[in-house]
Amino acid sequence: MKALEEEKEMAQQEKLDKLKELTAEEVERINKEGEAEKTRILERFNKKPPRGRRD
């Protein structure tokens, strides 16, 4: 059980190390993708419900 937790921590640390190595262009691209996804999600939830009968 403890080995599994240590493995997860190591994987998490590797992810963080990779993120630190990203260039400014890559960071900007990732941020733009995140913004676009956030916008799509907000638009989906802010739609008005359809008019008419609801059964």
mmCIF file of C-alpha atoms in Angstrom:
data_model
loop_
_atom_site.group_PDB
_atom_site.id
_atom_site.type_symbol
_atom_site.label_atom_id
_atom_site.label_comp_id
_atom_site.label_asym_id
_atom_site.label_seq_id
_atom_site.Cartn_x
_atom_site.Cartn_y
_atom_site.Cartn_z
ATOM 1 C CA MET A 1 0.000 0.000 0.000
ATOM 2 C CA LYS A 2 2.781 2.383 0.909
ATOM 3 C CA ALA A 3 4.651 1.540 -2.311
ATOM 4 C CA LEU A 4 1.593 2.544 -4.324
ATOM 5 C CA GLU A 5 1.419 5.912 -2.563
ATOM 6 C CA GLU A 6 5.113 6.509 -3.183
ATOM 7 C CA GLU A 7 4.655 5.628 -6.851
ATOM 8 C CA LYS A 8 1.784 8.124 -7.120
ATOM 9 C CA GLU A 9 3.897 10.826 -5.480
ATOM 10 C CA MET A 10 6.769 10.145 -7.882
ATOM 11 C CA ALA A 11 4.424 10.330 -10.880
ATOM 12 C CA GLN A 12 3.028 13.617 -9.565
ATOM 13 C CA GLN A 13 6.536 15.005 -9.125
ATOM 14 C CA GLU A 14 7.460 13.975 -12.686
ATOM 15 C CA LYS A 15 4.394 15.831 -14.002
ATOM 16 C CA LEU A 16 5.423 18.950 -12.105
ATOM 17 C CA ASP A 17 8.983 18.715 -13.418
ATOM 18 C CA LYS A 18 7.704 18.453 -16.997
ATOM 19 C CA LEU A 19 5.469 21.480 -16.505
ATOM 20 C CA LYS A 20 8.414 23.523 -15.217
ATOM 21 C CA GLU A 21 10.326 22.748 -18.429
ATOM 22 C CA LEU A 22 7.618 24.121 -20.741
ATOM 23 C CA THR A 23 8.480 27.099 -22.901
ATOM 24 C CA ALA A 24 6.508 30.337 -22.784
ATOM 25 C CA GLU A 25 4.794 29.507 -26.102
ATOM 26 C CA GLU A 26 3.651 26.119 -24.825
ATOM 27 C CA VAL A 27 2.325 27.665 -21.609
ATOM 28 C CA GLU A 28 0.413 30.281 -23.600
ATOM 29 C CA ARG A 29 -1.060 27.614 -25.918
ATOM 30 C CA ILE A 30 -2.186 25.492 -22.961
ATOM 31 C CA ASN A 31 -3.759 28.531 -21.288
ATOM 32 C CA LYS A 32 -5.656 29.430 -24.482
ATOM 33 C CA GLU A 33 -6.955 25.852 -24.777
ATOM 34 C CA GLY A 34 -8.112 25.983 -21.169
ATOM 35 C CA GLU A 35 -9.832 29.327 -21.721
ATOM 36 C CA ALA A 36 -11.636 27.975 -24.806
ATOM 37 C CA GLU A 37 -12.804 24.894 -22.906
ATOM 38 C CA LYS A 38 -13.994 27.036 -19.996
ATOM 39 C CA THR A 39 -15.947 29.251 -22.398
ATOM 40 C CA ARG A 40 -17.621 26.233 -24.037
ATOM 41 C CA ILE A 41 -18.643 24.838 -20.655
ATOM 42 C CA LEU A 42 -20.064 28.171 -19.481
ATOM 43 C CA GLU A 43 -22.002 28.628 -22.718
ATOM 44 C CA ARG A 44 -23.479 25.148 -22.376
ATOM 45 C CA PHE A 45 -24.686 25.797 -18.819
ATOM 46 C CA ASN A 46 -25.927 29.328 -19.467
ATOM 47 C CA LYS A 47 -28.277 28.354 -22.307
ATOM 48 C CA LYS A 48 -31.901 29.171 -21.744
ATOM 49 C CA PRO A 49 -34.147 26.133 -21.368
ATOM 50 C CA PRO A 50 -36.384 25.296 -24.342
ATOM 51 C CA ARG A 51 -39.794 26.908 -24.358
ATOM 52 C CA GLY A 52 -42.999 24.966 -24.437
ATOM 53 C CA ARG A 53 -44.332 21.963 -22.627
ATOM 54 C CA ARG A 54 -42.103 20.001 -20.363
ATOM 55 C CA ASP A 55 -43.311 16.523 -19.573
#
